[in-house]
CSV table of C-alpha atoms in Angstrom, one decimal:
chain,number,residue,atom,x,y,z
I,1,MET,CA,-7.9,94.8,56.5
I,2,ASN,CA,-4.9,93.0,55.3
I,3,ALA,CA,-1.7,93.3,57.3
I,4,VAL,CA,1.4,93.7,55.2
I,5,LYS,CA,3.8,93.3,58.2
I,6,PRO,CA,3.9,91.0,61.2
I,7,VAL,CA,2.3,92.4,64.4
I,8,LYS,CA,4.9,92.5,67.1
I,9,SER,CA,3.8,95.2,69.6
I,10,VAL,CA,0.8,96.9,71.2
I,11,ASP,CA,1.1,99.8,68.8
I,12,ASP,CA,1.0,97.3,65.9
I,13,LEU,CA,-2.2,95.7,67.4
I,14,VAL,CA,-3.9,99.1,67.6
I,15,LYS,CA,-2.9,100.1,64.0
I,16,ALA,CA,-4.2,96.7,62.7
I,17,GLY,CA,-7.5,97.2,64.4
I,18,LEU,CA,-6.9,94.3,66.8
I,19,ALA,CA,-7.0,96.4,70.0
I,20,ALA,CA,-8.6,99.7,71.0
I,21,PRO,CA,-6.5,102.7,71.8
I,22,ALA,CA,-8.0,102.7,75.3
I,23,GLU,CA,-6.6,99.2,75.9
I,24,ARG,CA,-3.0,100.3,75.2
I,25,ALA,CA,-1.8,100.8,78.7
I,26,ALA,CA,-3.2,97.6,80.0
I,27,LEU,CA,-1.9,95.6,77.1
I,28,GLU,CA,1.6,97.2,77.4
I,29,ALA,CA,1.7,95.6,80.9
I,30,VAL,CA,1.0,92.2,79.3
I,31,ALA,CA,3.6,92.8,76.5
I,32,ALA,CA,6.2,93.7,79.1
I,33,ARG,CA,6.0,90.1,80.4
I,34,TYR,CA,5.0,88.0,77.4
I,35,ALA,CA,6.0,88.2,73.8
I,36,ILE,CA,3.5,89.3,71.1
I,37,ALA,CA,3.7,88.3,67.4
I,38,LEU,CA,1.1,87.6,64.7
I,39,THR,CA,1.9,86.9,61.1
I,40,PRO,CA,0.0,88.4,58.2
I,41,ALA,CA,-1.7,85.0,57.6
I,42,VAL,CA,-3.1,85.1,61.1
I,43,THR,CA,-4.2,88.7,61.2
I,44,ARG,CA,-6.1,88.2,57.9
I,45,LEU,CA,-8.1,85.4,59.6
I,46,ILE,CA,-9.3,87.4,62.5
I,47,ASP,CA,-12.9,88.6,62.4
I,48,ARG,CA,-12.7,92.1,64.0
I,49,ALA,CA,-16.5,92.3,64.2
I,50,ASP,CA,-16.5,89.2,66.5
I,51,PRO,CA,-15.4,90.0,70.1
I,52,ASN,CA,-15.1,86.3,70.7
I,53,ASP,CA,-13.2,85.4,67.5
I,54,PRO,CA,-11.4,82.1,68.2
I,55,ILE,CA,-8.4,83.1,66.2
I,56,ALA,CA,-8.0,86.4,68.0
I,57,ARG,CA,-8.4,84.7,71.4
I,58,GLN,CA,-5.4,82.6,70.6
I,59,PHE,CA,-3.0,85.4,69.6
I,60,VAL,CA,-4.2,88.8,70.7
I,61,PRO,CA,-3.0,89.6,74.3
I,62,ASP,CA,-5.6,90.0,77.1
I,63,VAL,CA,-5.2,91.7,80.4
I,64,ALA,CA,-6.4,88.4,82.0
I,65,GLU,CA,-2.9,87.2,81.4
I,66,LEU,CA,-1.7,89.3,84.3
I,67,THR,CA,-3.8,87.2,86.7
I,68,VAL,CA,-1.7,84.3,88.0
I,69,ALA,CA,-3.2,81.5,90.0
I,70,PRO,CA,-1.3,79.9,92.9
I,71,GLU,CA,-1.0,76.6,91.2
I,72,GLU,CA,0.5,78.1,88.0
I,73,ARG,CA,4.3,77.9,87.4
I,74,ALA,CA,6.9,79.2,85.1
I,75,ASP,CA,8.0,75.6,84.0
I,76,PRO,CA,4.6,73.8,84.2
I,77,ILE,CA,5.7,70.5,82.7
I,78,GLY,CA,9.2,70.3,84.3
I,79,ASP,CA,11.5,70.8,81.3
I,80,HIS,CA,14.3,72.1,83.5
I,81,ALA,CA,14.2,69.1,85.8
I,82,HIS,CA,14.9,66.8,82.9
I,83,SER,CA,17.5,68.9,81.0
I,84,PRO,CA,20.9,67.1,81.3
I,85,VAL,CA,22.6,69.7,79.0
I,86,GLU,CA,21.3,72.9,77.6
I,87,GLY,CA,18.8,72.5,74.8
I,88,ILE,CA,18.0,68.8,75.7
I,89,VAL,CA,15.0,67.5,77.7
I,90,HIS,CA,15.2,63.8,78.3
I,91,ARG,CA,12.0,62.9,80.1
I,92,TYR,CA,11.3,59.5,78.5
I,93,PRO,CA,13.9,56.8,77.9
I,94,ASP,CA,13.7,56.5,74.1
I,95,ARG,CA,13.3,60.1,73.1
I,96,VAL,CA,14.5,63.6,73.7
I,97,LEU,CA,13.4,67.1,73.0
I,98,LEU,CA,15.9,69.3,71.2
I,99,LYS,CA,15.1,72.9,71.8
I,100,ALA,CA,17.3,74.6,69.2
I,101,VAL,CA,15.4,77.9,69.1
I,102,HIS,CA,13.2,79.7,71.6
I,103,VAL,CA,11.4,82.1,69.2
I,104,CYS,CA,8.2,81.6,67.2
I,105,PRO,CA,6.5,83.3,64.2
I,106,VAL,CA,3.5,83.7,66.5
I,107,TYR,CA,3.0,83.6,70.3
I,108,CYS,CA,0.1,81.7,71.6
I,109,ARG,CA,-1.5,83.4,74.6
I,110,PHE,CA,-1.7,80.0,76.4
I,111,CYS,CA,1.8,78.9,75.7
I,112,PHE,CA,3.2,76.5,78.3
I,113,ARG,CA,6.7,77.8,77.6
I,114,ARG,CA,5.8,81.5,77.6
I,115,GLU,CA,8.4,82.3,80.3
I,116,MET,CA,11.1,80.8,78.0
I,117,VAL,CA,10.2,82.0,74.5
I,118,GLY,CA,10.2,85.3,72.7
I,119,PRO,CA,12.8,88.0,72.1
I,120,GLN,CA,13.4,88.2,75.9
I,121,GLY,CA,13.5,84.4,76.1
I,122,LEU,CA,16.3,81.8,75.9
I,123,GLY,CA,17.3,82.6,72.3
I,124,THR,CA,18.8,80.3,69.7
I,125,LEU,CA,21.4,77.7,70.7
I,126,ASP,CA,24.9,78.6,69.6
I,127,ALA,CA,27.2,76.2,67.7
I,128,ALA,CA,29.1,75.0,70.8
I,129,THR,CA,25.8,74.3,72.7
I,130,MET,CA,24.3,72.5,69.7
I,131,GLU,CA,27.4,70.4,69.5
I,132,ALA,CA,27.1,69.4,73.2
I,133,ALA,CA,23.4,68.5,72.6
I,134,PHE,CA,24.4,66.3,69.7
I,135,ASP,CA,27.2,64.7,71.8
I,136,TYR,CA,24.6,63.9,74.4
I,137,ILE,CA,22.2,62.3,71.9
I,138,GLY,CA,25.1,60.3,70.4
I,139,SER,CA,26.3,59.0,73.8
I,140,HIS,CA,22.8,57.6,74.7
I,141,PRO,CA,22.0,54.7,72.4
I,142,GLU,CA,18.5,54.3,73.9
I,143,ILE,CA,17.5,57.5,72.1
I,144,TRP,CA,15.4,56.4,69.2
I,145,GLU,CA,13.5,59.7,68.5
I,146,VAL,CA,14.6,63.3,68.5
I,147,ILE,CA,11.8,65.9,68.7
I,148,LEU,CA,12.6,69.4,67.6
I,149,THR,CA,10.6,72.0,69.5
I,150,GLY,CA,11.3,75.2,71.3
I,151,GLY,CA,10.2,77.7,70.1
I,152,ASP,CA,9.2,76.7,66.6
I,153,PRO,CA,12.1,74.9,64.8
I,154,LEU,CA,10.7,75.8,61.4
I,155,VAL,CA,11.6,79.5,61.9
I,156,LEU,CA,15.2,78.4,61.3
I,157,SER,CA,16.6,78.8,57.8
I,158,PRO,CA,16.9,75.8,55.5
I,159,ARG,CA,20.6,76.0,56.0
I,160,ARG,CA,20.4,75.7,59.8
I,161,LEU,CA,17.8,73.0,59.5
I,162,ARG,CA,20.0,71.0,57.1
I,163,GLU,CA,23.0,71.3,59.5
I,164,ILE,CA,20.8,69.9,62.3
I,165,MET,CA,19.6,67.0,60.2
I,166,GLU,CA,23.0,66.2,58.8
I,167,ALA,CA,24.3,66.0,62.4
I,168,LEU,CA,21.5,63.6,63.3
I,169,ARG,CA,22.2,61.6,60.2
I,170,ASP,CA,25.5,60.5,61.7
I,171,ILE,CA,23.8,59.1,64.9
I,172,ALA,CA,22.8,55.6,63.9
I,173,HIS,CA,20.5,54.8,66.8
I,174,VAL,CA,18.3,57.8,66.1
I,175,LYS,CA,15.6,56.6,63.7
I,176,ILE,CA,12.9,59.2,63.9
I,177,VAL,CA,13.0,63.0,63.8
I,178,ARG,CA,9.9,64.9,64.7
I,179,PHE,CA,9.2,68.7,64.3
I,180,HIS,CA,6.6,70.5,66.4
I,181,THR,CA,5.4,73.6,64.5
I,182,ARG,CA,2.7,76.1,63.6
I,183,VAL,CA,4.5,77.3,60.5
I,184,PRO,CA,2.3,75.5,57.9
I,185,VAL,CA,-0.7,77.4,59.3
I,186,VAL,CA,0.7,80.7,60.4
I,187,ASP,CA,3.3,81.2,57.6
I,188,PRO,CA,2.5,78.7,54.9
I,189,GLU,CA,4.7,80.2,52.2
I,190,LYS,CA,7.7,79.3,54.3
I,191,ILE,CA,7.1,75.6,53.5
I,192,ASP,CA,9.0,75.6,50.2
I,193,ALA,CA,11.2,73.2,48.3
I,194,ALA,CA,14.4,74.3,50.2
I,195,LEU,CA,12.9,73.8,53.6
I,196,ILE,CA,11.4,70.4,52.7
I,197,GLU,CA,14.7,69.3,51.2
I,198,ALA,CA,16.5,70.3,54.5
I,199,LEU,CA,14.0,68.4,56.6
I,200,LYS,CA,14.8,65.2,54.6
I,201,ALA,CA,18.6,65.7,54.7
I,202,SER,CA,19.2,63.2,57.5
I,203,GLY,CA,17.8,60.2,55.7
I,204,LYS,CA,15.8,59.4,58.8
I,205,THR,CA,12.0,59.0,59.0
I,206,VAL,CA,10.6,62.5,59.5
I,207,TYR,CA,7.3,63.5,61.1
I,208,VAL,CA,5.8,67.0,61.4
I,209,ALA,CA,3.4,67.6,64.2
I,210,LEU,CA,1.1,70.5,63.3
I,211,HIS,CA,-0.4,72.7,66.0
I,212,ALA,CA,-3.8,74.1,65.2
I,213,ASN,CA,-6.8,74.6,67.4
I,214,HIS,CA,-9.7,75.7,65.1
I,215,ALA,CA,-10.7,74.5,61.7
I,216,ARG,CA,-10.5,78.1,60.4
I,217,GLU,CA,-6.8,77.9,60.7
I,218,LEU,CA,-6.7,75.3,58.0
I,219,THR,CA,-6.9,77.8,55.1
I,220,VAL,CA,-6.4,77.0,51.4
I,221,GLU,CA,-2.8,78.1,51.8
I,222,ALA,CA,-2.2,76.1,55.0
I,223,ARG,CA,-3.7,73.0,53.3
I,224,ALA,CA,-1.4,73.5,50.3
I,225,ALA,CA,1.6,73.8,52.7
I,226,CYS,CA,0.7,70.5,54.4
I,227,ALA,CA,0.2,68.8,51.0
I,228,ARG,CA,3.8,69.9,50.0
I,229,LEU,CA,5.2,68.2,53.0
I,230,ILE,CA,3.1,65.1,52.7
I,231,ASP,CA,3.7,64.7,49.0
I,232,ALA,CA,7.4,64.9,49.7
I,233,GLY,CA,7.1,61.8,52.0
I,234,ILE,CA,6.9,63.6,55.3
I,235,ALA,CA,4.2,62.2,57.6
I,236,MET,CA,2.1,64.6,59.5
I,237,VAL,CA,0.2,64.4,62.8
I,238,SER,CA,-1.7,67.0,64.7
I,239,GLN,CA,-1.6,68.4,68.2
I,240,SER,CA,-4.2,70.7,69.6
I,241,VAL,CA,-5.0,72.3,72.9
I,242,LEU,CA,-8.5,72.2,74.4
I,243,LEU,CA,-9.2,75.9,75.0
I,244,LYS,CA,-12.1,77.6,76.7
I,245,GLY,CA,-14.0,79.8,74.2
I,246,ILE,CA,-12.0,78.5,71.2
I,247,ASN,CA,-12.7,74.8,70.7
I,248,ASP,CA,-14.4,73.6,74.0
I,249,ASP,CA,-17.4,72.4,72.1
I,250,PRO,CA,-17.9,68.9,70.5
I,251,ASP,CA,-19.1,70.3,67.2
I,252,VAL,CA,-16.2,72.7,66.9
I,253,LEU,CA,-13.6,70.1,67.9
I,254,ALA,CA,-15.2,67.5,65.5
I,255,GLU,CA,-14.9,70.0,62.6
I,256,LEU,CA,-11.2,70.5,63.4
I,257,MET,CA,-10.4,66.8,63.7
I,258,LYS,CA,-12.3,66.0,60.4
I,259,ALA,CA,-10.4,68.8,58.7
I,260,PHE,CA,-7.1,67.3,59.8
I,261,VAL,CA,-8.0,63.9,58.4
I,262,GLU,CA,-9.2,65.5,55.1
I,263,ILE,CA,-5.8,67.0,54.5
I,264,ARG,CA,-4.0,63.7,55.5
I,265,VAL,CA,-2.9,64.9,59.0
I,266,LYS,CA,-3.6,62.2,61.6
I,267,PRO,CA,-5.1,63.6,64.8
I,268,TYR,CA,-2.6,62.8,67.6
I,269,TYR,CA,-2.8,64.7,70.9
I,270,LEU,CA,-5.4,67.0,72.4
I,271,HIS,CA,-3.7,68.7,75.3
I,272,HIS,CA,-5.4,69.8,78.5
I,273,PRO,CA,-4.0,73.3,79.0
I,274,ASP,CA,-0.9,73.4,81.2
I,275,LEU,CA,-0.6,75.4,84.4
I,276,ALA,CA,1.4,78.2,82.7
I,277,PRO,CA,1.2,81.7,84.4
I,278,GLY,CA,-1.7,83.8,83.4
I,279,THR,CA,-3.6,81.2,81.4
I,280,GLY,CA,-6.4,80.2,83.7
I,281,HIS,CA,-9.0,81.9,81.5
I,282,PHE,CA,-8.2,79.3,78.8
I,283,ARG,CA,-8.5,76.1,81.0
I,284,PRO,CA,-11.8,74.1,81.1
I,285,THR,CA,-12.1,71.8,84.0
I,286,ILE,CA,-11.0,68.2,83.5
I,287,GLU,CA,-14.7,67.0,83.8
I,288,GLU,CA,-15.6,69.4,81.0
I,289,GLY,CA,-12.8,68.1,78.8
I,290,GLN,CA,-13.8,64.5,79.5
I,291,ARG,CA,-17.4,65.2,78.5
I,292,ILE,CA,-16.3,67.0,75.3
I,293,VAL,CA,-14.0,64.2,74.2
I,294,ALA,CA,-16.6,61.5,75.1
I,295,ALA,CA,-19.0,63.3,72.9
I,296,LEU,CA,-16.7,62.8,69.9
I,297,ARG,CA,-17.1,59.1,70.2
I,298,GLY,CA,-19.7,57.8,67.8
I,299,ARG,CA,-20.2,61.2,66.1
I,300,ILE,CA,-17.0,61.1,64.1
I,301,SER,CA,-14.8,58.4,62.6
I,302,GLY,CA,-12.2,56.6,64.6
I,303,LEU,CA,-9.6,58.2,62.2
I,304,CYS,CA,-10.5,61.6,63.7
I,305,GLN,CA,-10.2,60.7,67.4
I,306,PRO,CA,-7.3,62.4,69.2
I,307,THR,CA,-5.8,61.2,72.5
I,308,TYR,CA,-6.8,63.6,75.3
I,309,ILE,CA,-3.7,64.0,77.5
I,310,LEU,CA,-2.4,66.1,80.4
I,311,ASP,CA,1.2,66.8,81.2
I,312,ILE,CA,1.7,66.0,84.9
I,313,PRO,CA,3.2,69.1,86.5
I,314,GLY,CA,6.8,68.7,87.7
I,315,GLY,CA,8.0,66.7,84.7
I,316,HIS,CA,6.4,63.4,85.4
I,317,GLY,CA,5.2,62.8,81.8
I,318,LYS,CA,1.8,62.5,80.1
I,319,ALA,CA,-1.4,60.9,81.4
I,320,VAL,CA,-4.4,60.0,79.3
I,321,VAL,CA,-7.2,62.1,80.7
I,322,SER,CA,-10.0,59.9,79.5
I,323,GLY,CA,-8.4,56.8,81.1
I,324,SER,CA,-8.1,55.3,84.5
I,325,THR,CA,-4.9,57.2,85.2
I,326,VAL,CA,-6.9,60.3,86.2
I,327,ARG,CA,-9.2,59.9,89.2
I,328,ALA,CA,-11.2,62.7,90.9
I,329,THR,CA,-10.5,63.1,94.6
I,330,GLY,CA,-13.0,65.9,95.2
I,331,ASP,CA,-13.1,69.7,95.2
I,332,GLY,CA,-11.7,69.9,91.6
I,333,CYS,CA,-8.6,67.9,92.6
I,334,TYR,CA,-7.3,64.7,91.1
I,335,SER,CA,-4.9,61.9,91.6
I,336,ILE,CA,-2.9,61.1,88.4
I,337,SER,CA,-0.7,58.1,87.7
I,338,ASP,CA,2.4,58.6,85.7
I,339,TYR,CA,3.9,56.0,83.3
I,340,ARG,CA,6.1,54.6,86.0
I,341,GLY,CA,3.2,54.1,88.4
I,342,GLY,CA,3.8,57.1,90.6
I,343,GLU,CA,0.9,59.1,92.0
I,344,HIS,CA,0.6,62.9,91.8
I,345,SER,CA,-1.9,65.5,92.9
I,346,TYR,CA,-3.4,67.8,90.3
I,347,PRO,CA,-3.4,70.7,90.7
I,348,PRO,CA,-0.1,70.2,92.6
I,349,ALA,CA,-0.3,71.0,96.3
I,350,ASP,CA,3.0,73.0,96.4
């Protein structure tokens, strides 16, 4: 069945054959808390005959999302603690996140910002707030890189993207602009000449970090969208999340990483799932993740190896899970070192 419209509600899910009518009441409870959206490109990929379809598991809501573990939190990686002005997260000295928009073309069921995004979320920054964000970036000469995230920044129109890039063009100490997005996979037709021209309007070096978690997401159309970006001189890297029942298998993960390299997207980060509310059914244990990533060594090229990382809860930055920064302390708990040398318990004790 081909969907002609985006799926944005439980009724839409039922009509599209992605949920049974008997599930309606339970799924409405999920939808009341967390946004739902699937693009036509995504719904076409779903195998409705497979109850464990890895595409459906990423985007179709599940009543399991209403189960919240004690260690889960609304802001699992501590964005708010490092937000000096609205729209900016300044966690590391040489780079900032610029969260210009808090909506996405699709909503991942494991999203670590699920309490902030969606129609009921924080919305799109207005002109005055954007100006204050640019003033902050301009007044901090240590900022070398600006990372547009959110939300998905490529939902913005080419005109809005051009305005952002032209504002960054005038900040000399910013050298790199990075976009974190799912758009080339979930809405590949949007990657057109106007959008690409807007991304290049700053004259800065531009990277696009593509979020995909299963090789099936890299359709012919998605690969063509990536090629349009890369052929225009925009470098691409990948980011994926290690997800139980989706890609927590060395063969599945190897297929994904090799597919990235084949389309000129360099594997970058493999994230351990964050402690977002209602996402426990997606999280493998750290030991399971370490075994899976270790199994990639030797079986696929070094070009295909991602860095397995965990965002330390509370805003303390990333730690390499396969390195000495993560040490088991027993009973499924760990001590994790941040980049400043601080020690943190995982899961957090409070």
